[in-house]
Short mmCIF file of C-alpha atoms and ligand atoms in Angstrom, two decimals:
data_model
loop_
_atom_site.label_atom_id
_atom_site.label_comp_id
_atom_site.label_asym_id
_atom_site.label_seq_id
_atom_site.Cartn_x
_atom_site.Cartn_y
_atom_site.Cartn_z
CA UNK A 1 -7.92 -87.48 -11.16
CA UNK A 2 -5.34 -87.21 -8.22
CA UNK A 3 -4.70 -83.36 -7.63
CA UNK A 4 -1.03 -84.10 -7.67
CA UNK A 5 -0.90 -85.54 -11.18
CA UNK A 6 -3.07 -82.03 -11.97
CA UNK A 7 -0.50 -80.12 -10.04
CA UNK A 8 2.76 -81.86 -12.23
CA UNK A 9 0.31 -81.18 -15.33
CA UNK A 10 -0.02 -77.59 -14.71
CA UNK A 11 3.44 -77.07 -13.68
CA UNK A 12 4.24 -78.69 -16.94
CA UNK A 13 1.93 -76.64 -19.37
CA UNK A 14 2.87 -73.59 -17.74
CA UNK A 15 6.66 -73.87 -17.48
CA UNK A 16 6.84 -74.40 -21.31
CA UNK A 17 4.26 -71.46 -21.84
CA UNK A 18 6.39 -69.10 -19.75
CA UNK A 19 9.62 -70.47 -21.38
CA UNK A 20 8.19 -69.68 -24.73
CA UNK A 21 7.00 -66.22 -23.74
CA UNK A 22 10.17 -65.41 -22.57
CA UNK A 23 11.94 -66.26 -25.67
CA UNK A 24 9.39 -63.92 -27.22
CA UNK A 25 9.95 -61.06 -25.30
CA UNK A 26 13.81 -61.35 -24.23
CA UNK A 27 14.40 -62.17 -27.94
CA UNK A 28 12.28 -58.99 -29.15
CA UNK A 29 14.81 -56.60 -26.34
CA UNK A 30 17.49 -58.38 -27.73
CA UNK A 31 17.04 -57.50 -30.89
CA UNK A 32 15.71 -54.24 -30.67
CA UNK A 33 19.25 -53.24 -28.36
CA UNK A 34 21.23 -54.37 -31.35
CA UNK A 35 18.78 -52.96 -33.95
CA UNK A 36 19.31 -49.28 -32.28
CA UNK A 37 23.10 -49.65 -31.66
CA UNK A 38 23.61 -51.31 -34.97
CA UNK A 39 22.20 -48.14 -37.27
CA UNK A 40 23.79 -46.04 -39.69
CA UNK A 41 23.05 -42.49 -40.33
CA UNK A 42 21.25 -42.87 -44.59
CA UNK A 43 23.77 -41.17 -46.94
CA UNK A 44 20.06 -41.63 -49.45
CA UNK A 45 19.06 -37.30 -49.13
CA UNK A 46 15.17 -38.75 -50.02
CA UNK A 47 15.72 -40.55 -46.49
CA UNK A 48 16.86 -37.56 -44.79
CA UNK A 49 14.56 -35.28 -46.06
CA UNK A 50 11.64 -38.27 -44.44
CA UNK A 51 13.23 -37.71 -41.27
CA UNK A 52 14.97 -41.06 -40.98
CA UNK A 53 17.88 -41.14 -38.31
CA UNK A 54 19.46 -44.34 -38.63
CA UNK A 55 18.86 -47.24 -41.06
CA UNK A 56 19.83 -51.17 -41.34
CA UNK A 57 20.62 -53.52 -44.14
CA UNK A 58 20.40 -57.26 -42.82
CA UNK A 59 19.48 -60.23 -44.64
CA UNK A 60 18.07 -63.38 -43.16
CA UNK A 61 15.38 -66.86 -43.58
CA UNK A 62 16.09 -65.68 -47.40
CA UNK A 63 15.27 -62.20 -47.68
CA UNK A 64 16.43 -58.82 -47.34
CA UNK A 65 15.40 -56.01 -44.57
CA UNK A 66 15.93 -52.13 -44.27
CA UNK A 67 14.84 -51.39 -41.38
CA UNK A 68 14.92 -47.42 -40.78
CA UNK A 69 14.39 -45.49 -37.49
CA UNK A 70 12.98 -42.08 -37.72
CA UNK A 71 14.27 -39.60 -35.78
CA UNK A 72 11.38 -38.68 -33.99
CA UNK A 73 8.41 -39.87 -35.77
CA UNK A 74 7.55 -39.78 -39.79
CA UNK A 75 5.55 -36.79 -40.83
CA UNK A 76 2.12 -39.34 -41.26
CA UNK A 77 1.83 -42.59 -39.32
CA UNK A 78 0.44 -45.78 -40.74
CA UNK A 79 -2.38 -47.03 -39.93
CA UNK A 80 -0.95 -49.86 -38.53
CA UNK A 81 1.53 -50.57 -36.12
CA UNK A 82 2.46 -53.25 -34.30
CA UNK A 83 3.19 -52.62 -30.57
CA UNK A 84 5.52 -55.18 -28.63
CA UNK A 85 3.11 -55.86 -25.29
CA UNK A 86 1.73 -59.03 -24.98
CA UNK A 87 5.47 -61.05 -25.56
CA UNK A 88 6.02 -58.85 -21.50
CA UNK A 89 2.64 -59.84 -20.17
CA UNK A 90 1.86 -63.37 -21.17
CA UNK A 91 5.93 -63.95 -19.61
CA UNK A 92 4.88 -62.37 -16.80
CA UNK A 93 1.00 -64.13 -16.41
CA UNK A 94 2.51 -67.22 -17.17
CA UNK A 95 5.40 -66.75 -14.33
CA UNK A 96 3.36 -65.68 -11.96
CA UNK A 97 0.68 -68.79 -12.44
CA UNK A 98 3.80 -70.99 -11.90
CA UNK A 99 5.20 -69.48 -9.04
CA UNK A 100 1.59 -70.09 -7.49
CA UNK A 101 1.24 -73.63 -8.59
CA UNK A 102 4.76 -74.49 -7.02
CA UNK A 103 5.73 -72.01 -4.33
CA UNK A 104 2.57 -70.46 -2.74
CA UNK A 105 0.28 -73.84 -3.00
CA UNK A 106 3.27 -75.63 -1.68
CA UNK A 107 4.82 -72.75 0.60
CA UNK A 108 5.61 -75.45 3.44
CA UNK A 109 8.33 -77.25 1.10
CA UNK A 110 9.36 -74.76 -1.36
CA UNK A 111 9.70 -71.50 0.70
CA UNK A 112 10.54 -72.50 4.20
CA UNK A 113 13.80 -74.43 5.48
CA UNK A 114 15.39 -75.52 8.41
CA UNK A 115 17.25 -71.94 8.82
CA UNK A 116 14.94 -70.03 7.65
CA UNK A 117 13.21 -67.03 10.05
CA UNK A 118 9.54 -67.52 8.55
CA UNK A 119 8.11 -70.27 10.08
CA UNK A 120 4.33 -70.76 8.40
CA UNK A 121 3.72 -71.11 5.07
CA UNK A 122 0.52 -68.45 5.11
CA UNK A 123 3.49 -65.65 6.15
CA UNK A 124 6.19 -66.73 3.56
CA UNK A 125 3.86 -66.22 0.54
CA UNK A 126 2.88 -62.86 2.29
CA UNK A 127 6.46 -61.88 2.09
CA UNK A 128 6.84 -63.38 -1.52
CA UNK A 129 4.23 -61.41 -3.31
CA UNK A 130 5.52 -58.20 -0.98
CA UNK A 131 8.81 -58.66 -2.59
CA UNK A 132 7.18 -57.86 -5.97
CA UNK A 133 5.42 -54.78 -4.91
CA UNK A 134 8.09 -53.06 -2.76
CA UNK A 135 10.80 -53.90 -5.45
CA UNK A 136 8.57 -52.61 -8.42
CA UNK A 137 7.76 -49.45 -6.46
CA UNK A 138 11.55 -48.57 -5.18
CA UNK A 139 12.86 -48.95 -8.32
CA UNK A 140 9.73 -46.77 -10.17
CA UNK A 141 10.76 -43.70 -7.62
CA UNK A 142 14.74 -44.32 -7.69
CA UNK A 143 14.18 -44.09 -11.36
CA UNK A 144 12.24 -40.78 -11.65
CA UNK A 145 14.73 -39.35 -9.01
CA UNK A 146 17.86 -39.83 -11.10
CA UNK A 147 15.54 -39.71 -14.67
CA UNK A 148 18.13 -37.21 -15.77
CA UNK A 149 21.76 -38.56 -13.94
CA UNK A 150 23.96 -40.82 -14.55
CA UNK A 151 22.47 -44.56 -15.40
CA UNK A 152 25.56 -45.78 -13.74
CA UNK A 153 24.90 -43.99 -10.69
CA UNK A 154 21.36 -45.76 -11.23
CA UNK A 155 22.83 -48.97 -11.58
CA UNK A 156 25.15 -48.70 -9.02
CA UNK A 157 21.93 -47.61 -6.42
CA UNK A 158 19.78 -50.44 -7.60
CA UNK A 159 21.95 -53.20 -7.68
CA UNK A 160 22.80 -51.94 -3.91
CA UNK A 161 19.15 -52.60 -3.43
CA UNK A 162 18.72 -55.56 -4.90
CA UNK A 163 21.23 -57.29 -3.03
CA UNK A 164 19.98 -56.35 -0.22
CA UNK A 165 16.76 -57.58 -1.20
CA UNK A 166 18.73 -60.96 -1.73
CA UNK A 167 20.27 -60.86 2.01
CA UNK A 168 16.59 -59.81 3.56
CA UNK A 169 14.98 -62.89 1.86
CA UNK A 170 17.37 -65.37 2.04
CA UNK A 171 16.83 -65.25 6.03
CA UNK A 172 13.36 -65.02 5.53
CA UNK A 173 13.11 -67.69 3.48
CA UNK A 174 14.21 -70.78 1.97
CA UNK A 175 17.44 -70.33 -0.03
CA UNK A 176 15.47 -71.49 -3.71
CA UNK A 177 12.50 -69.00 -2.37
CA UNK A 178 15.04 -66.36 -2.13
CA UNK A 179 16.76 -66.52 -5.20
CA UNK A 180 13.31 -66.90 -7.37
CA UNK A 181 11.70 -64.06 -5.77
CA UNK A 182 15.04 -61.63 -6.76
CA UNK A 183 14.37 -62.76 -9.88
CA UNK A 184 10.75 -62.68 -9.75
CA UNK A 185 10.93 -59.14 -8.35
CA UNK A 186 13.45 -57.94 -11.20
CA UNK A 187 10.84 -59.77 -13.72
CA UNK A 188 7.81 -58.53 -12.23
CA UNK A 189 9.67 -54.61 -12.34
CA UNK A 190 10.75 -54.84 -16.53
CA UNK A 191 7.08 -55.90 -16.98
CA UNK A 192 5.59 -53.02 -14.90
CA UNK A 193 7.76 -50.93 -16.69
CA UNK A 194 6.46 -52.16 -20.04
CA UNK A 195 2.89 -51.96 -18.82
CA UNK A 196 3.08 -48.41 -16.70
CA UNK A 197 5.56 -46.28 -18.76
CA UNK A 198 6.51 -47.54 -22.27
CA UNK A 199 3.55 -48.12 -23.73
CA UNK A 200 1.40 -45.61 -22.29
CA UNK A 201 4.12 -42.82 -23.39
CA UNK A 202 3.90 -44.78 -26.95
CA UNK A 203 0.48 -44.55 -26.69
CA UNK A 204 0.89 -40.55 -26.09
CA UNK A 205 3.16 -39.99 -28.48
CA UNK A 206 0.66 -42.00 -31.24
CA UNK A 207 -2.33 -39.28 -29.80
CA UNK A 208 -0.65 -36.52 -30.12
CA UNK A 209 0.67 -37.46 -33.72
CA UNK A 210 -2.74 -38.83 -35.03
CA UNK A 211 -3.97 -34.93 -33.58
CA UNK A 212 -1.59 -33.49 -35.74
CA UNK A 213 0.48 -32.61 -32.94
CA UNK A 214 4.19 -32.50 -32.60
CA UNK A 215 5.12 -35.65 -29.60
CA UNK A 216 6.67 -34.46 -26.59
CA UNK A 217 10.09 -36.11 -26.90
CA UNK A 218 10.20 -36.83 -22.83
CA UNK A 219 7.99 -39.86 -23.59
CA UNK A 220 10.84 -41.74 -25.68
CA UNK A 221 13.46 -40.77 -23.58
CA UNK A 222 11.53 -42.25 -20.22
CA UNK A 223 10.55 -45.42 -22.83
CA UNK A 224 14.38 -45.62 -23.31
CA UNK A 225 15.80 -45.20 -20.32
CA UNK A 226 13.39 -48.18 -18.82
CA UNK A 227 13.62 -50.42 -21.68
CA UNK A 228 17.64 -49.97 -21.52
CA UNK A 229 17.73 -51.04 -18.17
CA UNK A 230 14.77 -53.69 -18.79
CA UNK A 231 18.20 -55.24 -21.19
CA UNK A 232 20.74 -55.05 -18.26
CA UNK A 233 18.32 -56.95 -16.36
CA UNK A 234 17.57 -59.69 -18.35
CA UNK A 235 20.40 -61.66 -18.21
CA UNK A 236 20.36 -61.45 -14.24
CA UNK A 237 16.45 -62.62 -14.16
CA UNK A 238 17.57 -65.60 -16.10
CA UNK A 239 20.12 -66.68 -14.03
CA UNK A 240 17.70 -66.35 -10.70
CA UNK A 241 15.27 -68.42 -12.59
CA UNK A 242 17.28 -71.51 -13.55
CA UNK A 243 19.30 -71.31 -10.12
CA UNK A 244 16.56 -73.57 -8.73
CA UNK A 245 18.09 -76.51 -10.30
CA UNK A 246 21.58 -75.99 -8.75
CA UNK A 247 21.45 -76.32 -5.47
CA UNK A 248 25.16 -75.31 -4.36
CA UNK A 249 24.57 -72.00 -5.69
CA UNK A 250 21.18 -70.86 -2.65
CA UNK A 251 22.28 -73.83 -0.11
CA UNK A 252 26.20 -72.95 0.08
CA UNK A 253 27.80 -70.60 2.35
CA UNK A 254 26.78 -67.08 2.38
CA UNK A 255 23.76 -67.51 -0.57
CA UNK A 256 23.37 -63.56 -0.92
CA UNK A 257 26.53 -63.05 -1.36
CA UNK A 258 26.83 -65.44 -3.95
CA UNK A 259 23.61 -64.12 -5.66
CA UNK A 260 25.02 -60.64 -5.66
CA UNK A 261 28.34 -61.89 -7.14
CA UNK A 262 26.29 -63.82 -10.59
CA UNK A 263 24.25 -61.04 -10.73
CA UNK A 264 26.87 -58.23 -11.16
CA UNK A 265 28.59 -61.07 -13.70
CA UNK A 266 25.62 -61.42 -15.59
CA UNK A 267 25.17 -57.67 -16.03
CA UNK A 268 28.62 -56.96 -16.88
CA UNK A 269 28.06 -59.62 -19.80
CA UNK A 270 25.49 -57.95 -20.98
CA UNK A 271 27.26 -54.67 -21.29
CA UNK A 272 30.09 -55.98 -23.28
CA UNK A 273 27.45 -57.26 -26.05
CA UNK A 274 25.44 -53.74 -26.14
CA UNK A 275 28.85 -52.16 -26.87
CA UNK A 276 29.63 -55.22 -29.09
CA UNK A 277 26.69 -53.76 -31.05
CA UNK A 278 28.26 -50.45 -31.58
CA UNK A 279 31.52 -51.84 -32.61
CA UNK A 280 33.34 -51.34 -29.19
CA UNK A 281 34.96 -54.13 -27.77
CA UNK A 282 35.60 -54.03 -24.43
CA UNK A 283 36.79 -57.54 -23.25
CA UNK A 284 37.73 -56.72 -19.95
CA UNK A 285 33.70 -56.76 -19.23
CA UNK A 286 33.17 -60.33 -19.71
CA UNK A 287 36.38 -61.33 -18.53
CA UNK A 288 35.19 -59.80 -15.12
CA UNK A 289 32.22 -61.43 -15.21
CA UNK A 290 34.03 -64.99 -16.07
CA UNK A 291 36.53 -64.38 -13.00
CA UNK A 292 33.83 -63.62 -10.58
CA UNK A 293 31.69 -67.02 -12.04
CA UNK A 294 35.08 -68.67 -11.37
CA UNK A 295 35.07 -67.38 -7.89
CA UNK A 296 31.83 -68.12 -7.20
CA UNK A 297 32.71 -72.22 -8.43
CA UNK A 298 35.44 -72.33 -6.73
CA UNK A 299 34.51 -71.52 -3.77
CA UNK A 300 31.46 -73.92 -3.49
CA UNK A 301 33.47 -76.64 -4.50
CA UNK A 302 32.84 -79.75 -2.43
CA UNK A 303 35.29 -79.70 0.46
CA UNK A 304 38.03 -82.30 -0.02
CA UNK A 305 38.12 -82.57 3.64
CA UNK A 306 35.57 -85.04 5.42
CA UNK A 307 37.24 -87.86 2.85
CA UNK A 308 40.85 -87.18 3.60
CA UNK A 309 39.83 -87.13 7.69
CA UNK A 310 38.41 -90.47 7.31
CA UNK A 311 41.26 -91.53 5.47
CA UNK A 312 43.48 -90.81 8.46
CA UNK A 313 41.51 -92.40 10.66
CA UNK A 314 43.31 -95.47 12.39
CA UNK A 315 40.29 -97.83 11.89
CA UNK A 316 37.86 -97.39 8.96
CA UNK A 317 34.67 -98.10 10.01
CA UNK A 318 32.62 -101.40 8.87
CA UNK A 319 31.90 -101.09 5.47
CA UNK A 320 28.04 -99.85 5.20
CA UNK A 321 25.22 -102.05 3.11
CA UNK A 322 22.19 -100.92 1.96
CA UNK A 323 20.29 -102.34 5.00
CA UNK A 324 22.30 -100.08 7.60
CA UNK A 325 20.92 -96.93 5.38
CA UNK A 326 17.32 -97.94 4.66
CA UNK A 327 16.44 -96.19 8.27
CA UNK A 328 17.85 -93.20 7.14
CA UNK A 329 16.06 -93.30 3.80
CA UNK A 330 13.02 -94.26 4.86
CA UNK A 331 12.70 -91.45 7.67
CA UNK A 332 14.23 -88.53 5.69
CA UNK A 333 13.44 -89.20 2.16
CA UNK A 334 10.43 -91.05 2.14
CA UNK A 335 8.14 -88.32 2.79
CA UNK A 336 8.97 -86.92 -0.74
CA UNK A 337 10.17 -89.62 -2.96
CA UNK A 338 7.74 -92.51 -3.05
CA UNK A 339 4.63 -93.96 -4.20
CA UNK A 340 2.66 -92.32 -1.64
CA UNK A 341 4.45 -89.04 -0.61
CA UNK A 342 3.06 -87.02 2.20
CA UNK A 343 4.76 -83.77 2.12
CA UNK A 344 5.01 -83.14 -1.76
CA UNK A 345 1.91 -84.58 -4.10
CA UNK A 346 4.13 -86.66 -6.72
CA UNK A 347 7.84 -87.98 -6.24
CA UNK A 348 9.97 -85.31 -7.21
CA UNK A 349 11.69 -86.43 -10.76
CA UNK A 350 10.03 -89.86 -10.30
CA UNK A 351 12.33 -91.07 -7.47
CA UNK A 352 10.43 -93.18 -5.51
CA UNK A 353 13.11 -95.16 -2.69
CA UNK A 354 10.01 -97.53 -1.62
CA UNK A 355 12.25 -100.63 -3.14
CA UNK A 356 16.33 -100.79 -2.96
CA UNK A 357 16.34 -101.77 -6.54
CA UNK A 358 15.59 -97.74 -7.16
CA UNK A 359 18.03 -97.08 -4.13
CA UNK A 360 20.92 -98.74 -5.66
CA UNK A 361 19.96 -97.80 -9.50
CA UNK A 362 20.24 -93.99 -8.00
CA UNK A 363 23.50 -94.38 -5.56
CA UNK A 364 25.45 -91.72 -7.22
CA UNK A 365 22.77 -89.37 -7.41
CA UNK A 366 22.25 -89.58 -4.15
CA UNK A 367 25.44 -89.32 -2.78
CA UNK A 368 26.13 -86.48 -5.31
CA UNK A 369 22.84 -84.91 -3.70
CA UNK A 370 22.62 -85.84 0.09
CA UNK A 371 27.03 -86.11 0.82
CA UNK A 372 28.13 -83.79 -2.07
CA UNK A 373 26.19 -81.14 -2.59
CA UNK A 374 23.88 -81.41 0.79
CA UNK A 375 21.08 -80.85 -1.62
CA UNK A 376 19.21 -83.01 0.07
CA UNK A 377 16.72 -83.40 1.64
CA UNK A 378 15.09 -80.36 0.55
CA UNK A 379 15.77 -77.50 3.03
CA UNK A 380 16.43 -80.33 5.41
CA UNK A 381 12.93 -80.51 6.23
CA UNK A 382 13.34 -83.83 7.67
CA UNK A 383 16.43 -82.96 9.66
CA UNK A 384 19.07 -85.21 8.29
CA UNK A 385 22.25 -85.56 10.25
CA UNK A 386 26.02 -84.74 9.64
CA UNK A 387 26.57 -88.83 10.64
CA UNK A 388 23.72 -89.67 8.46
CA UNK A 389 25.04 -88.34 5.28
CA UNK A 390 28.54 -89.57 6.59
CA UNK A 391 26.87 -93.09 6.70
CA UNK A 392 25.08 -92.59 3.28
CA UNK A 393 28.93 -91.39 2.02
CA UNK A 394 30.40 -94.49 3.16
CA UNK A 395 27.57 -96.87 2.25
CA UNK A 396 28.32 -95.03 -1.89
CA UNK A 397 31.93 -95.13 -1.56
CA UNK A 398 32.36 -98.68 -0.46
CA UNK A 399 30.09 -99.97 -3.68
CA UNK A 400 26.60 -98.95 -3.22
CA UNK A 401 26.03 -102.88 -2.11
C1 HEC B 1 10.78 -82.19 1.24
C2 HEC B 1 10.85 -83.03 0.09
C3 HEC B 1 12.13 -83.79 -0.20
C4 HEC B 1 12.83 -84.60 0.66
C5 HEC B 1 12.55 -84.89 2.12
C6 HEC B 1 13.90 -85.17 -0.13
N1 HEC B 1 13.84 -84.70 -1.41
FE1 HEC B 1 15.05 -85.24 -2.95
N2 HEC B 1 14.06 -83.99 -4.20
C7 HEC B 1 13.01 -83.16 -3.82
C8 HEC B 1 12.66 -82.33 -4.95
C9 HEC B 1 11.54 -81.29 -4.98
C10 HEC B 1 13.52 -82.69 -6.01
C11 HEC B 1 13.54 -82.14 -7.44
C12 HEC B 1 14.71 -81.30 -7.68
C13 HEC B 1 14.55 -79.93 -7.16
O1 HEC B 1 13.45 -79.37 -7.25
O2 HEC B 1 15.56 -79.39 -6.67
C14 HEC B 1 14.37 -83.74 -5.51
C15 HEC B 1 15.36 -84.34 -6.25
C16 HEC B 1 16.19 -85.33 -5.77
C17 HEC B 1 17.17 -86.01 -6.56
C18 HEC B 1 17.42 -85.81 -8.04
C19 HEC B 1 18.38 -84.73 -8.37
C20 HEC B 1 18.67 -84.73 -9.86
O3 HEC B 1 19.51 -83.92 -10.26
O4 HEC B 1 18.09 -85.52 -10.60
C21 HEC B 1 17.79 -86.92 -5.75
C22 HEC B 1 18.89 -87.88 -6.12
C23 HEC B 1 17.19 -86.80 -4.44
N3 HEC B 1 16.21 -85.82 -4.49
C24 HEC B 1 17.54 -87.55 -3.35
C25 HEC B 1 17.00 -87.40 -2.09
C26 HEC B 1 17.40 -88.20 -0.94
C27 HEC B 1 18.44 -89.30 -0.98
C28 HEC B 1 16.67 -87.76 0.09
C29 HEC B 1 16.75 -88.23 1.52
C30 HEC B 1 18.02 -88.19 2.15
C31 HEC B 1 15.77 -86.73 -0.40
N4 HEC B 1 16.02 -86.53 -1.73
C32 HEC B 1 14.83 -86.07 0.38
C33 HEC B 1 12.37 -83.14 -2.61
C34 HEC B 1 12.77 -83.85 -1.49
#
């Protein structure tokens, strides 16, 4: 079978694996974050006197749940209990396998552009899977050092770092490279925190309680602090991971910048719903975070301008056919989208421009992609020009004939 059908299977297979894993796991944080800030101290003295702290009455798919939280641990432990593990690894398995399929076996596309400092593909996956150990390991000692401070002064420090994680890679690297591996980085640190802290303290704490000893509480509280901030963080990861498909957001002006922007948005979000949970409504939270989306848009508009030059021009140019373009197609798009491509193993999304039937059925795709949005070609790795798009532009707005 051609290796880039297998490739385009894989990617397939594993995208909707690590999709579904993700709902798995985010869902599970989700919940828990409203479970905890949703309790009630029981009123019921037979639930006291069991040591329950907080307890739940929800109904849903038909029946009705109590969930109760002890306040440290009940006085015998079941023999069963489900631990929340593999929903963090299989996400994380699963995004790692795809970020190899597409990125590293494909580093020359995906990872490099025509700005970009890295120049060989060998050195840009280097600095990729770096990015994933330095981030999980700054954030591990930045967390034991302020273990008992603030969590806003933590936040404040490690968004700092992040961002400038986000301005180190996006000159590295291709703008798409750059956002994934923030996100990537943050993803790879909530798993690591799941696999090295949380549940080895749970698994502690179960020891020590199956020994008939009392836990150390210092377990929970480092299990809570990183699972609290693995919840701030989510939100952010998912925005880094669907950013691939929108390419004003890593090809605009200043890409860090507007990385650093979402991400504070998407955290401030957050925080208004895990107050939400407790009952405390603080709209000014997401309104923040809708203002600074709104600057973000706004700002990467396409520019009016080029069309309202032209327009002022004395003498409009010939009007451009599809025949005056096919050179430009056929030298910077070719090598990607058709039949045969050379630089990718299957036409990206099917577009192959080999006959001006699929030209002309995709006109304002392109000119959305190539004039609009500059999209394309991908990192301009075939070194499109400013007149080139221009002609493209002119060849769309005159009829696509
Ligand atoms: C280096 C490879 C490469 C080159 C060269 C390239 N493209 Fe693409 N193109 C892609 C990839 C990959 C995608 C899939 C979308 C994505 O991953 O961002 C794509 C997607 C598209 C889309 C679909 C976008 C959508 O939303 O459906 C259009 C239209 C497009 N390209 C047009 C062009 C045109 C026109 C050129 C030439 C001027 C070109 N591309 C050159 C790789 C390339």
């Amino acid at each position: 079978m051609d290796s880039g059908y297998l490739i385009e299977c894989a990617s397939l297979l594993l995208r909707w694996m690590h999709v579904i894993f993700a709902i798995a796991w985010i869902g599970s944080s989700f919940y828990f974050i409203w479970l905890d800030n949703s309790l009630k101290p029981p009123v019921d003295p037979e639930l006291i006197a069991k040591g329950v702290g907080g307890e739940l009455w929800a109904v849903h798919g038909g029946g009705f749940y109590n969930p109760q939280k002890y306040l440290l641990a009940p006085k015998k432990l079941p023999d069963e209990l489900h631990w929340f593990k593999w929903e963090s690894y299989s996400t994380w398995l699963s995004g790692f396998f795809l970020m190899s399929t597409l990125y590293y076996s494909q580093a020359g596309v995906y990872m490099i552009d025509a700005n970009s400092a890295i120049r060989t593909p060998g050195a840009a996956v280097l600095v990729g899977i770096a990015t994933l150990v330095i981030g999980w390991v700054a954030y591990d000692i930045l967390c034991r050092l302020l273990f008992t401070r603030s969590q806003l002064l933590f936040g404040v420090i490690y968004y700092a770092f992040v961002v400038l994680v986000g301005f180190v890679l996006c000159h590295l690297l291709s703008g798409r490279a750059a956002f994934l591996h923030v996100g990537a980085m943050i993803a790879t640190t909530m798993s690591a925190n799941v696999f090295f802290w949380i549940i080895p303290g749970q698994k502690k704490m179960v020891a020590a309680m199956r020994a008939g000893q009392t836990p150390d509480p210092i377990h929970g509280k480092r299990g809570k602090q990183r699972s609290v901030h693995n919840n701030y963080l989510s939100l952010p990861v998912i925005f880094c991971m669907l950013s691939n498909h929108y390419g004003f957001t890593y090809s605009g002006e200043l890409p860090w910048l507007t990385l650093a922007i979402i991400l504070l948005a998407a955290a401030l979000t957050r925080h208004f719903f895990n107050l939400r949970h407790k009952g405390i409504y603080k709209w000014q939270y997401p309104l923040a975070g809708l203002a600074l989306l709104a600057v973000v848009l706004v700002w990467h508009a396409p520019k009016a301008l080029p069309a309202a030059q032209a327009s002022a021009e004395p003498a409009k140019p010939a009007a451009t056919t599809l025949a005056d373009i096919r050179p430009i197609i056929d030298s910077r798009c070719i090598e990607c989208h058709s039949e045969k491509p050379t630089k990718m193993p299957t036409a990206p999304n099917g577009l192959k421009f080999d006959t001006d039937a699929v030209v002309r059925a995709n006109a304002p795709k392109i000119y959305q992609q190539v004039v609009q949005l500059k999209a394309m070609p991908l990192g301009n790795l075939t070194g499109i020009t400013d007149a080139e798009r221009a002609q493209i532009g002119r060849w769309f707005e005159g009829g696509a004939k």
